[in-house]
Structures are given as C-alpha cells and as structure tokens.
Coordinates of C-alpha atoms in Angstrom, one line a residue:
M1 CA -5.5 -24.2 -1.7
T2 CA -3.7 -26.9 1.2
A3 CA -0.4 -27.6 1.4
S4 CA -1.0 -30.7 -0.6
S5 CA -2.6 -29.4 -3.1
P6 CA -0.9 -29.8 -6.5
A7 CA -1.4 -25.5 -7.5
A8 CA 0.5 -25.9 -4.0
V9 CA 4.0 -28.3 -5.0
G10 CA 7.3 -26.2 -5.3
R11 CA 10.7 -26.2 -5.6
P12 CA 11.5 -28.7 -3.2
H13 CA 13.2 -27.9 0.3
R14 CA 17.0 -27.9 0.4
L15 CA 16.5 -30.6 3.4
D16 CA 14.8 -32.5 2.1
V17 CA 16.0 -33.5 -1.0
L18 CA 19.7 -34.3 1.4
I19 CA 16.4 -36.2 3.0
A20 CA 15.8 -38.2 -0.6
G21 CA 19.5 -38.5 -1.4
G22 CA 20.9 -39.9 1.1
G23 CA 17.5 -42.1 2.0
L24 CA 18.8 -44.2 -1.6
L25 CA 22.0 -43.9 -1.3
G26 CA 21.5 -45.3 2.2
G27 CA 19.1 -47.5 0.4
L28 CA 21.2 -48.8 -2.3
L29 CA 23.9 -49.7 -0.4
L30 CA 22.0 -51.8 1.6
W31 CA 20.4 -53.3 -1.7
A32 CA 23.8 -53.9 -2.9
M33 CA 24.9 -55.8 0.8
D34 CA 21.7 -58.0 0.2
L35 CA 20.3 -56.4 3.6
H36 CA 17.5 -57.5 3.3
G37 CA 14.8 -57.2 6.3
G38 CA 13.2 -60.0 5.4
P39 CA 12.5 -62.6 2.9
P40 CA 10.2 -61.8 0.6
L41 CA 6.2 -62.7 0.8
L42 CA 2.9 -63.0 -2.1
G43 CA 6.5 -64.2 -4.1
L44 CA 7.6 -60.7 -5.0
P45 CA 10.8 -60.9 -6.8
P46 CA 12.8 -58.3 -4.3
A47 CA 14.0 -55.8 -6.8
L48 CA 10.6 -54.4 -6.6
T49 CA 12.3 -53.3 -3.5
L50 CA 13.8 -50.8 -5.5
A51 CA 10.8 -50.2 -6.8
A52 CA 9.6 -48.6 -3.4
L53 CA 12.4 -46.9 -2.2
T54 CA 12.3 -45.0 -5.1
A55 CA 8.8 -44.3 -4.8
M56 CA 9.7 -43.5 -1.2
S57 CA 12.8 -41.0 -2.0
A58 CA 10.2 -38.8 -3.9
A59 CA 8.2 -38.9 -1.6
E60 CA 10.9 -37.3 1.1
L61 CA 10.9 -34.3 -1.8
M62 CA 7.4 -33.6 -1.0
R63 CA 7.3 -33.7 2.6
R64 CA 7.3 -30.4 3.4
T65 CA 5.6 -28.9 0.6
A66 CA 3.3 -31.1 -0.2
P67 CA 2.4 -33.9 2.9
L68 CA -0.2 -35.7 2.6
T69 CA 1.2 -35.9 -1.8
A70 CA 4.1 -37.8 0.3
L71 CA 2.4 -39.5 2.9
A72 CA 0.1 -40.4 -0.2
V73 CA 2.7 -41.7 -2.0
A74 CA 4.8 -43.1 1.2
V75 CA 1.9 -45.4 2.1
P76 CA 1.9 -48.0 -0.8
A77 CA 5.3 -48.0 -1.3
L78 CA 6.0 -49.4 2.5
A79 CA 3.4 -52.2 2.0
L80 CA 5.6 -52.9 -1.4
D81 CA 8.6 -52.9 0.5
I82 CA 7.1 -55.1 2.5
C83 CA 6.1 -57.5 0.6
A84 CA 9.4 -56.7 -2.0
G85 CA 11.4 -58.1 1.4
T86 CA 12.0 -54.9 3.7
L87 CA 15.2 -52.2 2.7
V88 CA 15.7 -50.7 6.1
A89 CA 16.5 -47.2 4.4
T90 CA 12.2 -47.2 3.2
V91 CA 11.1 -48.0 6.1
L92 CA 12.8 -45.3 8.1
M93 CA 12.3 -42.4 5.1
F94 CA 8.5 -43.2 5.8
T95 CA 8.2 -42.7 8.8
D96 CA 10.0 -39.2 8.2
V97 CA 7.1 -38.6 5.3
V98 CA 4.2 -39.6 8.7
Y99 CA 6.7 -36.8 11.0
A100 CA 6.3 -34.1 8.0
A101 CA 3.0 -35.0 7.0
V102 CA 2.0 -33.8 10.5
L103 CA 4.3 -30.8 11.4
Y104 CA 3.6 -29.7 7.6
G105 CA 0.6 -30.4 7.1
P106 CA -3.2 -28.1 6.9
P107 CA -4.8 -28.3 10.6
A108 CA -6.9 -31.4 10.0
A109 CA -4.2 -34.0 8.6
A110 CA -2.7 -32.8 11.7
R111 CA -5.2 -34.0 13.8
R112 CA -6.5 -37.3 12.2
I113 CA -3.4 -39.1 11.2
P114 CA -2.6 -39.6 14.7
L115 CA -5.6 -41.0 14.7
H116 CA -5.3 -43.1 12.1
S117 CA -2.0 -44.7 12.9
V118 CA -3.3 -46.1 16.7
L119 CA -6.0 -47.4 14.8
V120 CA -4.2 -49.2 11.4
T121 CA -1.1 -50.8 14.7
V122 CA -4.7 -52.3 16.6
L123 CA -6.4 -53.8 13.3
A124 CA -2.7 -54.7 12.4
A125 CA -2.6 -56.5 16.1
I126 CA -5.5 -58.1 16.1
A127 CA -5.1 -59.5 12.2
L128 CA -1.7 -60.4 12.8
T129 CA -2.9 -61.7 15.4
A130 CA -6.0 -64.2 14.0
L131 CA -2.9 -64.8 11.5
W132 CA -0.2 -65.4 13.0
H133 CA -0.1 -67.9 16.1
S134 CA 3.5 -66.8 17.7
P135 CA 5.6 -65.0 19.8
Q136 CA 7.1 -62.3 16.9
V137 CA 3.6 -60.7 16.4
V138 CA 4.3 -59.1 19.3
M139 CA 7.2 -57.7 18.3
A140 CA 5.4 -57.0 15.2
V141 CA 3.3 -54.9 16.5
I142 CA 5.9 -52.6 18.9
A143 CA 7.5 -53.0 15.1
A144 CA 4.5 -51.0 13.7
A145 CA 3.6 -49.2 16.2
L146 CA 7.8 -47.1 15.6
I147 CA 7.2 -46.6 12.7
T148 CA 3.2 -45.2 13.1
I149 CA 2.6 -44.3 16.1
A150 CA 5.7 -42.4 16.8
P151 CA 6.1 -40.4 14.1
A152 CA 2.6 -39.2 14.3
W153 CA 2.1 -38.7 17.7
T154 CA 5.4 -36.5 18.1
G155 CA 5.2 -35.3 15.0
V156 CA 1.3 -33.4 16.7
I157 CA 4.6 -32.3 20.5
I158 CA 6.4 -30.4 17.4
R159 CA 3.9 -28.6 15.6
D160 CA 2.2 -27.7 19.1
H161 CA 5.4 -25.8 20.8
R162 CA 5.3 -24.1 17.1
D163 CA 2.1 -22.8 17.1
A164 CA 2.3 -22.6 20.8
A165 CA 5.9 -20.1 20.1
Q166 CA 3.9 -17.9 16.4
S167 CA 1.6 -17.6 19.0
A168 CA 3.5 -15.7 21.8
R169 CA 5.1 -14.3 18.6
L170 CA 2.4 -12.8 17.3
R171 CA 1.4 -11.7 21.2
A172 CA 4.7 -9.8 21.7
E173 CA 3.8 -7.7 18.2
Q174 CA 0.1 -6.8 19.1
I175 CA 1.0 -5.4 22.3
A176 CA 4.1 -3.3 20.8
L177 CA 2.0 -2.3 18.2
L178 CA -0.8 -1.6 20.8
A179 CA 2.1 0.1 22.9
E180 CA 3.5 2.6 19.8
M181 CA 0.2 4.2 19.3
D182 CA -0.6 4.5 22.5
R183 CA 2.6 6.1 22.8
T184 CA 1.8 8.2 18.8
Q185 CA -1.8 9.1 20.6
A186 CA 0.4 10.3 24.4
V187 CA 2.5 12.3 22.5
A188 CA -0.4 13.9 20.8
G189 CA -2.5 14.9 23.1
E190 CA 0.4 16.2 25.0
R191 CA 1.7 18.3 21.8
A192 CA -2.2 19.5 21.5
R193 CA -2.0 20.2 25.3
M194 CA 0.9 22.0 25.1
A195 CA -0.6 24.2 22.0
R196 CA -3.3 25.3 23.7
E197 CA -1.4 25.8 27.3
L198 CA 1.1 28.2 25.3
H199 CA -1.8 30.4 22.5
D200 CA -3.2 30.7 26.0
M201 CA -0.6 32.2 27.5
V202 CA 0.9 34.0 25.1
A203 CA -1.8 35.1 22.6
N204 CA -3.3 37.9 24.7
H205 CA -0.4 39.5 25.8
L206 CA 0.9 39.5 22.2
S207 CA -2.7 40.8 20.7
A208 CA -2.3 43.5 22.6
I209 CA 1.4 44.1 21.7
A210 CA 0.2 43.9 18.5
I211 CA -2.7 46.4 18.5
H212 CA -1.1 49.0 21.1
A213 CA 2.0 49.0 18.4
T214 CA -0.1 49.4 15.5
A215 CA -2.2 52.8 17.4
A216 CA 1.9 54.3 18.0
Q217 CA 2.2 53.3 14.8
S218 CA -0.7 55.8 13.0
I219 CA -0.9 58.3 16.4
D220 CA 0.6 60.9 15.2
D221 CA 0.9 62.1 20.2
P222 CA 3.6 61.8 21.9
S223 CA 1.1 60.7 25.0
S224 CA -0.9 58.2 23.6
T225 CA 2.5 56.7 22.0
R226 CA 3.6 56.8 25.7
E227 CA 0.6 55.5 26.8
A228 CA 0.7 52.9 23.8
L229 CA 4.2 51.8 24.3
G230 CA 4.1 51.3 27.7
V231 CA 1.4 48.8 27.3
I232 CA 3.2 47.8 25.1
R233 CA 5.9 46.7 27.8
E234 CA 3.8 45.7 30.0
N235 CA 2.3 43.5 27.9
S236 CA 5.6 41.7 27.1
V237 CA 6.5 41.2 30.1
Q238 CA 4.0 40.0 31.3
G239 CA 4.5 37.9 28.3
L240 CA 7.8 36.6 29.1
A241 CA 7.2 36.2 32.4
E242 CA 4.9 33.9 31.7
M243 CA 6.8 32.0 28.3
R244 CA 9.5 31.4 31.8
R245 CA 7.0 29.7 33.2
L246 CA 6.2 28.0 30.3
I247 CA 9.5 26.4 29.1
G248 CA 10.6 25.9 33.6
L249 CA 7.4 23.1 32.6
L250 CA 7.8 21.7 29.8
R251 CA 11.8 21.3 31.3
D252 CA 13.7 18.0 33.4
P253 CA 14.5 19.0 36.7
E254 CA 16.6 15.6 36.4
A255 CA 18.7 16.5 32.9
T256 CA 19.0 20.1 34.0
G257 CA 20.1 19.8 37.7
Q258 CA 17.2 23.2 38.6
A259 CA 14.2 23.1 40.2
A260 CA 11.3 23.9 37.6
E261 CA 9.8 26.8 39.5
P262 CA 6.4 26.3 40.4
T263 CA 3.7 27.5 39.1
A264 CA 0.1 28.6 40.5
T265 CA -2.5 27.1 38.7
P266 CA -4.8 29.9 37.5
T267 CA -9.2 30.2 38.9
L268 CA -11.6 31.2 39.1
D269 CA -10.4 34.0 41.7
G270 CA -7.9 35.9 39.1
L271 CA -11.6 37.3 36.8
E272 CA -11.1 40.3 38.4
A273 CA -7.2 41.1 37.6
L274 CA -8.0 39.8 34.0
L275 CA -10.0 42.4 33.0
A276 CA -8.6 44.7 34.4
Q277 CA -5.6 44.4 32.7
A278 CA -7.9 43.9 29.9
R279 CA -9.5 46.7 30.7
A280 CA -6.1 48.6 30.2
N281 CA -5.3 47.1 26.2
G282 CA -8.6 47.3 25.4
A283 CA -9.0 51.7 26.2
S284 CA -7.9 52.7 23.0
S285 CA -10.4 50.6 20.9
G286 CA -13.1 52.4 22.9
L287 CA -14.3 48.6 24.8
T288 CA -15.6 48.4 27.8
F289 CA -15.9 45.3 30.5
V290 CA -17.5 43.2 32.9
L291 CA -18.1 41.4 34.8
D292 CA -22.1 39.8 36.6
D293 CA -19.8 36.7 39.2
V294 CA -23.2 35.5 40.5
R295 CA -22.1 32.2 42.3
G296 CA -21.7 31.3 45.4
P297 CA -19.0 31.9 47.9
D298 CA -17.9 29.0 48.2
G299 CA -18.6 28.3 43.8
L300 CA -21.5 25.6 43.7
P301 CA -24.1 25.9 46.3
G302 CA -24.1 23.7 49.0
G303 CA -21.0 21.9 47.8
P304 CA -17.3 22.5 47.7
R305 CA -15.8 25.0 44.9
P306 CA -15.3 23.2 41.4
T307 CA -12.1 21.2 40.9
A308 CA -9.4 22.7 40.3
P309 CA -9.3 21.5 36.4
A310 CA -12.6 23.0 35.9
E311 CA -11.5 26.3 37.6
L312 CA -9.0 26.3 34.8
A313 CA -11.2 26.2 31.2
A314 CA -13.3 28.5 33.2
Y315 CA -10.5 30.8 32.8
R316 CA -8.8 29.8 30.3
I317 CA -12.2 30.7 28.4
V318 CA -12.5 34.1 29.3
Q319 CA -9.1 35.1 28.7
E320 CA -9.2 33.5 24.7
S321 CA -12.8 35.4 24.9
L322 CA -11.2 38.9 26.2
T323 CA -7.9 38.2 23.9
N324 CA -10.6 37.8 20.9
A325 CA -13.2 41.1 21.3
L326 CA -9.4 43.4 21.1
K327 CA -8.5 42.3 18.1
H328 CA -12.2 41.9 16.5
A329 CA -15.2 43.4 19.1
A330 CA -16.7 46.9 17.6
P331 CA -16.8 49.5 20.4
G332 CA -19.4 48.7 23.2
E333 CA -18.9 47.4 26.2
V334 CA -17.5 43.4 26.8
R335 CA -19.3 41.3 29.7
V336 CA -18.3 38.8 31.4
R337 CA -20.4 36.2 33.5
I338 CA -19.9 33.6 35.8
A339 CA -23.3 31.6 37.7
H340 CA -23.8 28.4 38.5
E341 CA -27.0 26.5 37.0
R342 CA -29.2 24.4 37.7
G343 CA -27.8 20.9 39.4
G344 CA -24.8 22.7 40.1
A345 CA -23.1 22.7 37.0
L346 CA -20.7 25.5 36.3
T347 CA -21.7 28.4 32.9
V348 CA -19.3 30.8 31.1
S349 CA -20.8 33.2 28.9
V350 CA -18.7 36.3 27.8
R351 CA -20.8 38.7 25.2
S352 CA -19.4 41.4 22.8
P353 CA -19.9 43.9 20.2
F354 CA -20.5 42.0 16.6
A355 CA -18.0 44.1 13.8
D356 CA -17.9 43.6 10.2
R357 CA -14.4 44.7 10.0
P358 CA -12.3 43.0 6.9
G359 CA -10.0 41.6 9.1
P360 CA -9.1 41.5 13.1
R361 CA -7.3 44.5 14.6
A362 CA -4.1 42.2 15.0
P363 CA -3.2 38.8 13.7
G364 CA -3.7 36.1 14.9
S365 CA -3.5 32.0 15.1
G366 CA -7.4 30.9 14.6
T367 CA -6.9 28.4 16.9
G368 CA -8.5 30.1 20.1
L369 CA -12.3 28.5 19.8
V370 CA -10.5 25.3 19.2
G371 CA -8.7 25.4 21.6
M372 CA -11.7 26.1 23.6
R373 CA -13.2 23.7 22.3
E374 CA -10.7 20.9 23.2
R375 CA -11.0 22.1 27.1
I376 CA -14.7 21.9 27.3
A377 CA -14.7 18.6 25.7
L378 CA -11.7 17.1 27.9
L379 CA -14.3 17.6 30.5
G380 CA -17.4 16.4 29.4
G381 CA -19.0 20.0 29.2
A382 CA -21.0 21.5 26.4
F383 CA -19.4 24.8 24.3
E384 CA -21.2 26.5 21.7
A385 CA -19.8 29.7 20.2
G386 CA -21.1 32.7 16.8
P387 CA -23.6 36.1 16.4
E388 CA -26.4 36.4 17.6
S389 CA -28.5 39.2 17.2
G390 CA -29.4 41.0 21.1
P391 CA -31.4 43.7 22.0
A392 CA -28.7 46.1 21.7
G393 CA -27.4 44.7 18.4
R394 CA -26.0 42.1 17.8
V395 CA -23.1 40.4 19.5
W396 CA -20.6 37.6 18.9
L397 CA -21.6 35.4 22.3
V398 CA -19.0 32.8 23.3
R399 CA -20.9 30.3 26.0
A400 CA -19.4 27.3 28.3
A401 CA -21.2 24.7 30.5
L402 CA -19.2 23.0 32.6
P403 CA -20.0 20.0 34.8
A404 CA -20.8 20.1 38.5
A405 CA -17.8 18.6 40.8
E406 CA -19.6 15.4 42.3
E407 CA -19.9 14.2 38.2
E408 CA -16.1 15.0 37.8
E409 CA -15.3 13.1 40.5
Q410 CA -17.8 10.0 38.4
R411 CA -15.9 10.4 35.2

C-alpha cells in the first residue's frame, strides 16, 4: 500500500494544517485586496480563484499523508487558478505540494515527477512560443520552471540527503549490534575457557581429597588414616597453589598495582610427575598407573615439538582422564599412551578398567568429558570416549588425536 492510497490517508500532520490554513488566509487576504496575478482567461469569473484556493488548501492537508493524491488535486486547481485570474498564494502552495510529493511520495514517484516537470515546462515553452510571439514568453517559461522544476528537484536533493542519513544510521545500528554480538560471544568463550581451566586445575586435587577423606572415615587404622591425611594435605596445598595462579591470571595488574605471578604452561614433559601424583592418590583404590611414551625425542619425528596449545590440551586430557579413573575405575591398571601416528598427528589414549558401580568414589560436576571435547574441537582434532571390550575385559577408553604442528600453523 503506497502513501497516496485512500486507505493510507490519515490525520493531517500539524505542520500541514498550519501551512494549509496560512495559505488559505493569505489567499483570502489577496482576494479581498483585489491583488490578482493577471486577468481571467476564457471568460471565467474571477471568483473561481477562491475555489482553486480552497482545493489547493485541501491538497496541502494531504501533502505528507497522501502526497500523490495531493498532487492530483493540486494540478487542476492550479490550472483553474491561472485561468480565473491567479492568486499568488495558490501558486506558492502548489510548489509546496510538488516538493512534498517528491519528498514523501514513493520512490517511483520521486524519480518520475522531476522528469515530468521538465517535460511539462519544455512543452509549455514550445506552445507559448508558437502561439504568443512576445518577449514575455521568456518570463512565462521562467515562471513555469520556478513552480514545477525548482520544487521537484529541491525535493530530490532533500530526499537523497534524508535517505543517506537513514542508511548511515542503519549501518551504525548494525555495526553496534554486530559489536555487541561479538562481545557477547567473546565473553561466553572466555567464561567457557575459564571453566575448563578451573576444572582441569582443581578437580583432580579435590577428587583425591574426597576419596581419601572417605577412606579415613571408613578405615579404623591410625597408620592408614595418617597416610590419607597426608595425601589430603598435599592435594589441598597443590589445589590452593593452582587457585592462586588462576586468580593471578584473572586479576588486572594495572587495577591492583601488583604484578601477576608468572605461570608455566604444563607440557607433556610433566606426565611422569602427573602419574606419580595419581599413584599416590590411587594407592588405596587398587589402581596402578603406567605411562607408554613412544614419541621421538624432539616431539614430531624429524620435525619440531607440538605447539604449546596441543601440548596443553594433551596434558589436560591425561590429567582429567586420571581424575576420572580415580573416581570411577575398577581396581587394576590404568595405561596412558602418548604417540605420533603416521602423518605426525599426536595421539593420547588412556585405558582404565571399567566398573559397574552405582556411583563414583567422589562426587563430580559431570563436565570433564565436555571440557575435553571442547579443547580438541578448538584445535581441529578428533576425540572419543566410552567403554570398549578388550583382552582383559571391558575398559573405559579416552582417545584424542591432535593435528601436527604444520597443520595447526596453517589454520
């Protein structure tokens, strides 16, 4: 539905009412003072200029709500006004109606009205030149151009500026919306990363504390209780140290005036120490831990070591898998294997005896596997975890394949 359709005609704008009322009063004043623009033509009575004035004032009321309807009313009203003696107020209101039709009308009308105004002026100039051999033809053509071409092209200029301003405002709003979406995604990604780091750094210590606290409560043996308390104290101290390092990473040094403590990123060289800690924590659970490290001495065969993100992801996967084994695995051997497959991909696998038990030895958050999948997905690797049948019975297998260093550098 266009702005000029009858159903779209609504209540006139307050400014349009003022323009129409001012034009009508001005025209009546000129009529009362007998100030006409010229003599009547075709024998029409001068009183018809009042009818043309009234019709033009009605067109002004629709200049914004129905601009094309207003123009359709204004054109015959102007012709009647010129033939009946011409009131300047009627001519001025017509120029405003043409301007409003271009500014507020549909895009197609805004393109056609200026061209038609030029065509009408040219045709009028040709007709007047052919019918009226007088120097006053030039003034008449100039007057026709002033009341048709000038307002039409003025409307085009104003409309172009308005559309450009609207486009710039829309682009600014879109940029602001995209920036807010990027900020939201960045915050969500950072929160997920912080959750993974917090879980991986602290969960294994808290799990060991919970397991040995349960053992100390259930075993009435002073030596076993002292051993359990020693493991609890060791894991508490290590967990607090990990928390302090994580808080140091999150704290803003400029805001606090303190420098954050430097933290070393865990690498695969620390797996022996990680398994030694798991042996101490799992001694009372009947678990043994074995490490098979079949990598080359320099990481990738014939190439550089894996990148720091790949080593950190592999280390965290082993750490979380050992924590899950302490909480869920049946007594037996937990085997960790680090190797390089053909093509240089780094593979990590952890096998632990599968246990059908009603619940874990220690409570957990249930986000360990989710965090491992997220880490591998960020590096473009492959991850799988679940029970599988083996020669020694059912085992729980966690396996991850990380791309080679050259592949990660191309990503």
